[in-house]
PDB file of C-alpha atoms in Angstrom:
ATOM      1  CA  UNK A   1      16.728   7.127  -7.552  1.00  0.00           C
ATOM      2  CA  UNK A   2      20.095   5.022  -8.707  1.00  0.00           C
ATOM      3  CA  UNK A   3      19.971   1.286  -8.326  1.00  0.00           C
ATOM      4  CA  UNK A   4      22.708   1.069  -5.756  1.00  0.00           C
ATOM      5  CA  UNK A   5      21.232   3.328  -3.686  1.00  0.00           C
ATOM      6  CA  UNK A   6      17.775   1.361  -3.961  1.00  0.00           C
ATOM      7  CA  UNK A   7      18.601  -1.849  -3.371  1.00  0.00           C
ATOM      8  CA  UNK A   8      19.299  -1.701   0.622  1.00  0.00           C
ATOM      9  CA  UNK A   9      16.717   1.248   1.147  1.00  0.00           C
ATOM     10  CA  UNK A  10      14.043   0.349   4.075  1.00  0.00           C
ATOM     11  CA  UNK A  11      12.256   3.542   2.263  1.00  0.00           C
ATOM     12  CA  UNK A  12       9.819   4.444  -0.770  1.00  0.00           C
ATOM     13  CA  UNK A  13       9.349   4.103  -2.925  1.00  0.00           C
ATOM     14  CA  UNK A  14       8.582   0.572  -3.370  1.00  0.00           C
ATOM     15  CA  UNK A  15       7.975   0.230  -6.628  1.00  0.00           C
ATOM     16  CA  UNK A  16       9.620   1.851  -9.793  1.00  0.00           C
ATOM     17  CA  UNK A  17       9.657   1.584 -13.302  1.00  0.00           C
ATOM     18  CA  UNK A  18      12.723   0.480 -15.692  1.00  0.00           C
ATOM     19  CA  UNK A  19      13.182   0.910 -19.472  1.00  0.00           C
ATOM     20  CA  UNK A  20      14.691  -2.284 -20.632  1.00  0.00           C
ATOM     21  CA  UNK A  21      17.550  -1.343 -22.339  1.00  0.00           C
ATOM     22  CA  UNK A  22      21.004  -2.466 -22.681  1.00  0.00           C
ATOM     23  CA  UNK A  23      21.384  -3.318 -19.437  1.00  0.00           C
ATOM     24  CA  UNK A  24      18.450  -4.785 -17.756  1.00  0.00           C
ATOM     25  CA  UNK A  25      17.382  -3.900 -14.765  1.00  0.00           C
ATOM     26  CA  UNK A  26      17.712  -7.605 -14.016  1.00  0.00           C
ATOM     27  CA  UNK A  27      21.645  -8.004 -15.166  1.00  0.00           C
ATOM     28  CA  UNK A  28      22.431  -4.600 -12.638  1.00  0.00           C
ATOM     29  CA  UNK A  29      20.704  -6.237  -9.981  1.00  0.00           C
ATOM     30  CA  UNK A  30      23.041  -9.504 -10.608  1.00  0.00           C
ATOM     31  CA  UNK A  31      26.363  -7.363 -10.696  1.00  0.00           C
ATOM     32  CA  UNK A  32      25.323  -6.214  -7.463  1.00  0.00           C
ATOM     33  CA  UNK A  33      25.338  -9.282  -6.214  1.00  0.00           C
ATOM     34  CA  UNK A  34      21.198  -8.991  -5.192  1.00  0.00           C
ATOM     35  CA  UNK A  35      19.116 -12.087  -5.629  1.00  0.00           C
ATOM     36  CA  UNK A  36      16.850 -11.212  -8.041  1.00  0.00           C
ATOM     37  CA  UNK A  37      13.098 -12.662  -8.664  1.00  0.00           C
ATOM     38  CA  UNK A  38      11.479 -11.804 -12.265  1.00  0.00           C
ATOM     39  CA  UNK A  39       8.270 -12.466 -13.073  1.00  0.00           C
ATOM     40  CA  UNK A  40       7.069 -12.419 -16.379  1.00  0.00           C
ATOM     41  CA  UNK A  41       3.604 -11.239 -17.057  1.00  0.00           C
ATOM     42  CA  UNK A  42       3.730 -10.371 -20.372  1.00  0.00           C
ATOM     43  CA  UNK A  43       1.071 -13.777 -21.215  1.00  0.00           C
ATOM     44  CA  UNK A  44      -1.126 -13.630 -18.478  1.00  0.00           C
ATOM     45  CA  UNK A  45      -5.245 -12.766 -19.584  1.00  0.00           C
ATOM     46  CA  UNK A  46      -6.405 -12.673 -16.273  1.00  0.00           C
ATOM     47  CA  UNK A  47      -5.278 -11.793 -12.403  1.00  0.00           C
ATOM     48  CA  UNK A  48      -5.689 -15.882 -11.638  1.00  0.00           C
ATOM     49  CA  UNK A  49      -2.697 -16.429 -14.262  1.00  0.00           C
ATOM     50  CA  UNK A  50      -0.820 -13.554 -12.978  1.00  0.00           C
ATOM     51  CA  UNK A  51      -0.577 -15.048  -9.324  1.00  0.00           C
ATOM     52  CA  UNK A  52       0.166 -18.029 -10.744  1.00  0.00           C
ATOM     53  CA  UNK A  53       3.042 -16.292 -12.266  1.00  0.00           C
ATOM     54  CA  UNK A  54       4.314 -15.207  -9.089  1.00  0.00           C
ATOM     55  CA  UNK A  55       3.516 -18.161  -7.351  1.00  0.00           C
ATOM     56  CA  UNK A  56       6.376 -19.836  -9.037  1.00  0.00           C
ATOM     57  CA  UNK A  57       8.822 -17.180  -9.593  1.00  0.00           C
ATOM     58  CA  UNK A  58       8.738 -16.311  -6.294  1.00  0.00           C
ATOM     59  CA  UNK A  59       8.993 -20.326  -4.991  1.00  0.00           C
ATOM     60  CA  UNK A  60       6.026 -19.822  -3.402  1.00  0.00           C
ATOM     61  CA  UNK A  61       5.155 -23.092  -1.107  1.00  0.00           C
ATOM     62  CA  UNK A  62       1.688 -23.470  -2.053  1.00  0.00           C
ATOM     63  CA  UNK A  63      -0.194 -25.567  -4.565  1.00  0.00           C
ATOM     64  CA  UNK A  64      -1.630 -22.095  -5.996  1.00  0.00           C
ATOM     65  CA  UNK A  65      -2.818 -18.518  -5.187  1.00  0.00           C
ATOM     66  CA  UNK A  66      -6.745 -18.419  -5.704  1.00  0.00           C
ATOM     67  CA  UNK A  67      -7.229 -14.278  -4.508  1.00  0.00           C
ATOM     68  CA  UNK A  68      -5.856 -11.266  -4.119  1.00  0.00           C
ATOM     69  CA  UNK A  69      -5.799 -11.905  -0.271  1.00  0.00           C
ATOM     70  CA  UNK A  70      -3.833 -15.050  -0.712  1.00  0.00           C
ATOM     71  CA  UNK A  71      -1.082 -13.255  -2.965  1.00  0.00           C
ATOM     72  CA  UNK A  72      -0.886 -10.245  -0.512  1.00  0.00           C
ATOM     73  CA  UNK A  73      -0.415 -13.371   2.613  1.00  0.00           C
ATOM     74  CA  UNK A  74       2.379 -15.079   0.474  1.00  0.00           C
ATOM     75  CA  UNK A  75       4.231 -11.538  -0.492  1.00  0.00           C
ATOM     76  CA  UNK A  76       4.346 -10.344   2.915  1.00  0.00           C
ATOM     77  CA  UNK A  77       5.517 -13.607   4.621  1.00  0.00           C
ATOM     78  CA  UNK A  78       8.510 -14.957   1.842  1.00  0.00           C
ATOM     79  CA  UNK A  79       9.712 -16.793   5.024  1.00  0.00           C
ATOM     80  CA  UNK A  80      11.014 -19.600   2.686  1.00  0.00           C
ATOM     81  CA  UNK A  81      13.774 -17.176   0.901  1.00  0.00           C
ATOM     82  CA  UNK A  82      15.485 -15.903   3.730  1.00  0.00           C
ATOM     83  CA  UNK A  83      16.365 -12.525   2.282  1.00  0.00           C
ATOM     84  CA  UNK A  84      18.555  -9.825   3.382  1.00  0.00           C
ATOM     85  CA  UNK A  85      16.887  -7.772   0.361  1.00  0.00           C
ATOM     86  CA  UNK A  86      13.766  -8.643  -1.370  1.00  0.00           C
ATOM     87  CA  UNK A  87      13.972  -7.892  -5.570  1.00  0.00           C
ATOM     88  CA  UNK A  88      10.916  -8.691  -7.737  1.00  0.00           C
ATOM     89  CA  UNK A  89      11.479  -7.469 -11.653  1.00  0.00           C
ATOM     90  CA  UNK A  90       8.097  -7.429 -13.170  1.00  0.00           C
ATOM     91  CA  UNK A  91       8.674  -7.906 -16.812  1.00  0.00           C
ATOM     92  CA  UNK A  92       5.063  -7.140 -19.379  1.00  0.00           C
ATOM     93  CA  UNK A  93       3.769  -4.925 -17.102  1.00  0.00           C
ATOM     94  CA  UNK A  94       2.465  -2.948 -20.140  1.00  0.00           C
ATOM     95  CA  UNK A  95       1.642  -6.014 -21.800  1.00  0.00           C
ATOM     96  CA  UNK A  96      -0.625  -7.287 -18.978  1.00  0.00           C
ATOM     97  CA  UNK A  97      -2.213  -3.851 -18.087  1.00  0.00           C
ATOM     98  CA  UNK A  98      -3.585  -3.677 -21.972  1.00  0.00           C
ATOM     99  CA  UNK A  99      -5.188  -6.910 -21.101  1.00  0.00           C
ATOM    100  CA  UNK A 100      -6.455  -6.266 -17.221  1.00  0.00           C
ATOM    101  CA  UNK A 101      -5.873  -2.636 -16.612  1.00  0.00           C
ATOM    102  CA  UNK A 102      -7.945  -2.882 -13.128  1.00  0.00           C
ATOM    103  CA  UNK A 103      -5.976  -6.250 -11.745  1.00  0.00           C
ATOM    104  CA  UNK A 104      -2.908  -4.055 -12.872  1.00  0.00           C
ATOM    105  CA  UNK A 105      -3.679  -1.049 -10.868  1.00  0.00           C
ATOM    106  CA  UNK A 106      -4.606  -3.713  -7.840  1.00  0.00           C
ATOM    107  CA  UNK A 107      -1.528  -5.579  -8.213  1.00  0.00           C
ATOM    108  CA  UNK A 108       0.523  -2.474  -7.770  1.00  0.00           C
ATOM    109  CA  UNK A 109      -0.804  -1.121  -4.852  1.00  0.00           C
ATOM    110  CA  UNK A 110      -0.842  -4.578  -3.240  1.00  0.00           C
ATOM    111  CA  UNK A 111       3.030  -4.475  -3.772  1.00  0.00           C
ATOM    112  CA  UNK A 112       3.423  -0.891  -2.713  1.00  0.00           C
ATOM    113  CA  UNK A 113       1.503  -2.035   0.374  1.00  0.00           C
ATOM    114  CA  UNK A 114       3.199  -5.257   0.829  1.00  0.00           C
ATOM    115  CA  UNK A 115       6.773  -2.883   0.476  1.00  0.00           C
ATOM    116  CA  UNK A 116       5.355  -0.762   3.754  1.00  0.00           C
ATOM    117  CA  UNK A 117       4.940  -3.604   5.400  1.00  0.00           C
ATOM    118  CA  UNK A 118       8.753  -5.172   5.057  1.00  0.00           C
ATOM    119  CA  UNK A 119      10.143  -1.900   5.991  1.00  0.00           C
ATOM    120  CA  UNK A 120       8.720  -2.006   9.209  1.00  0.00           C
ATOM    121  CA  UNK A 121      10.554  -3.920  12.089  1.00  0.00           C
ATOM    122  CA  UNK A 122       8.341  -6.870  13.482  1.00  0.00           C
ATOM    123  CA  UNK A 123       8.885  -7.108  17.533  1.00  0.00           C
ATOM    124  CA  UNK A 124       5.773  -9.294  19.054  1.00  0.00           C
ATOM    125  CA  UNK A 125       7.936 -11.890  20.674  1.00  0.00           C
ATOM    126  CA  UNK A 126       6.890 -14.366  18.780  1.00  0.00           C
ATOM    127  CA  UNK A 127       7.903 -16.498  16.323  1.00  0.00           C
ATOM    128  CA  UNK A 128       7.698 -14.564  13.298  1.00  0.00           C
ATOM    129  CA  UNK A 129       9.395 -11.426  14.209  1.00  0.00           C
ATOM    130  CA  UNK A 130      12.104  -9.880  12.186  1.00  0.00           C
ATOM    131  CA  UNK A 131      14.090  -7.121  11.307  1.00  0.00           C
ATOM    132  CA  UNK A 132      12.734  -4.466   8.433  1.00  0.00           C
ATOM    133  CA  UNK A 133      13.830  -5.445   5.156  1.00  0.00           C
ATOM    134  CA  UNK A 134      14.271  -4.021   2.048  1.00  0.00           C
ATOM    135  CA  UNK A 135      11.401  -4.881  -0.153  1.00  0.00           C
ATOM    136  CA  UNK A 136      11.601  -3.341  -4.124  1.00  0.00           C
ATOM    137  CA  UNK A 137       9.083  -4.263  -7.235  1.00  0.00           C
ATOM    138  CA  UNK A 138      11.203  -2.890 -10.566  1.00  0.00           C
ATOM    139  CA  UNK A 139       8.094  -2.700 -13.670  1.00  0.00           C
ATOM    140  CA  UNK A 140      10.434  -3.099 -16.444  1.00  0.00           C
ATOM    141  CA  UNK A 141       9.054  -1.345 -20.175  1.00  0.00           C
ATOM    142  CA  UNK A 142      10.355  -0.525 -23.198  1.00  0.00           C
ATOM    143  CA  UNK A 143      10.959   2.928 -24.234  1.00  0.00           C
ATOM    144  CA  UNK A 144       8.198   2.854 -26.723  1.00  0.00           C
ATOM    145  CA  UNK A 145       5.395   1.364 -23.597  1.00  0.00           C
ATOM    146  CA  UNK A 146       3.792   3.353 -21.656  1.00  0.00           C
ATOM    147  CA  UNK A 147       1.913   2.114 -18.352  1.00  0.00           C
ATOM    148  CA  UNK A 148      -1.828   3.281 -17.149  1.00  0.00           C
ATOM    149  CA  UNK A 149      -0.436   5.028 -14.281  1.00  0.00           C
ATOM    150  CA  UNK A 150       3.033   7.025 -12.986  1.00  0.00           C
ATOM    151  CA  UNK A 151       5.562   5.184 -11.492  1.00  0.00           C
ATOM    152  CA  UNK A 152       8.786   6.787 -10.466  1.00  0.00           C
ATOM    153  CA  UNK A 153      11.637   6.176 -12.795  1.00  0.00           C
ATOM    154  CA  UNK A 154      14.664   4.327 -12.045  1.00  0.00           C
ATOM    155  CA  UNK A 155      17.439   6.304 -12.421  1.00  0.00           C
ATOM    156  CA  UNK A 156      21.306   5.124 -14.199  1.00  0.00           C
TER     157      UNK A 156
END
């Protein structure tokens, strides 16, 4: 699938993988004129640093992110951004999955999830309803890295 395409896409997938290159995945974003979030794994040991990772990249509101359940609860509320697109770029994906292959594997199906649940239109009458939104997670590599598991590829 080609970034432009992508970027204001209700649909999966969710999550795809970039070869850093070039052009980052990151700097094609920009030219687009998408607000981007990265969030760089490459250090994190353990799934405790790696929420803490997205807990500030992401501008998350609270003092920290102690679970899994708390990450998904942040990632699927973002009411703080005020998006018309939401754009993470994961950067040490392969890094991090060398070190925490399981929390890896979790962490990616927590953001394919959390991507299912931003394309769907939100219509309860109350307070926090809104429209579907486009919700993409870029894994960004190296040629040479490999990661644990397939992830489509992004394309141009």
């Amino acid at each position: 699938m080609f970034l432009q395409d992508l970027v204001n896409s209700l649909g999966s997938p969710f999550l795809l993988q970039s070869e850093s290159g070039r052009v980052s995945v990151e700097r094609r974003l920009q030219l687009l004129g998408v607000t981007t979030y990265i969030v760089d794994i490459s250090s994190s040991s353990t799934a405790h640093e790696m929420f803490e990772k997205f807990r500030v990249a992401m501008q998350m509101p609270y003092q920290e992110i102690p679970n899994w359940d708390a990450l998904d609860e942040a990632l699927a509320d973002l009411s703080w951004l005020r998006l018309n697109s939401i754009n993470i770029v994961i950067v040490g994906a392969p890094a991090f999955s060398r070190r925490d292959q399981r929390s890896f594997q979790a962490l990616m199906t927590l953001l394919n999830s959390v991507g299912e649940e931003w394309a769907r239109l939100v219509t309860d009458g109350e307070w926090w309803d809104r429209n579907a939104v486009p919700f993409h997670v870029y894994v960004e590599r190296e040629a040479s890295e490999r990661l644990p598991f397939s992830i489509p590829a992004l394309l141009g």
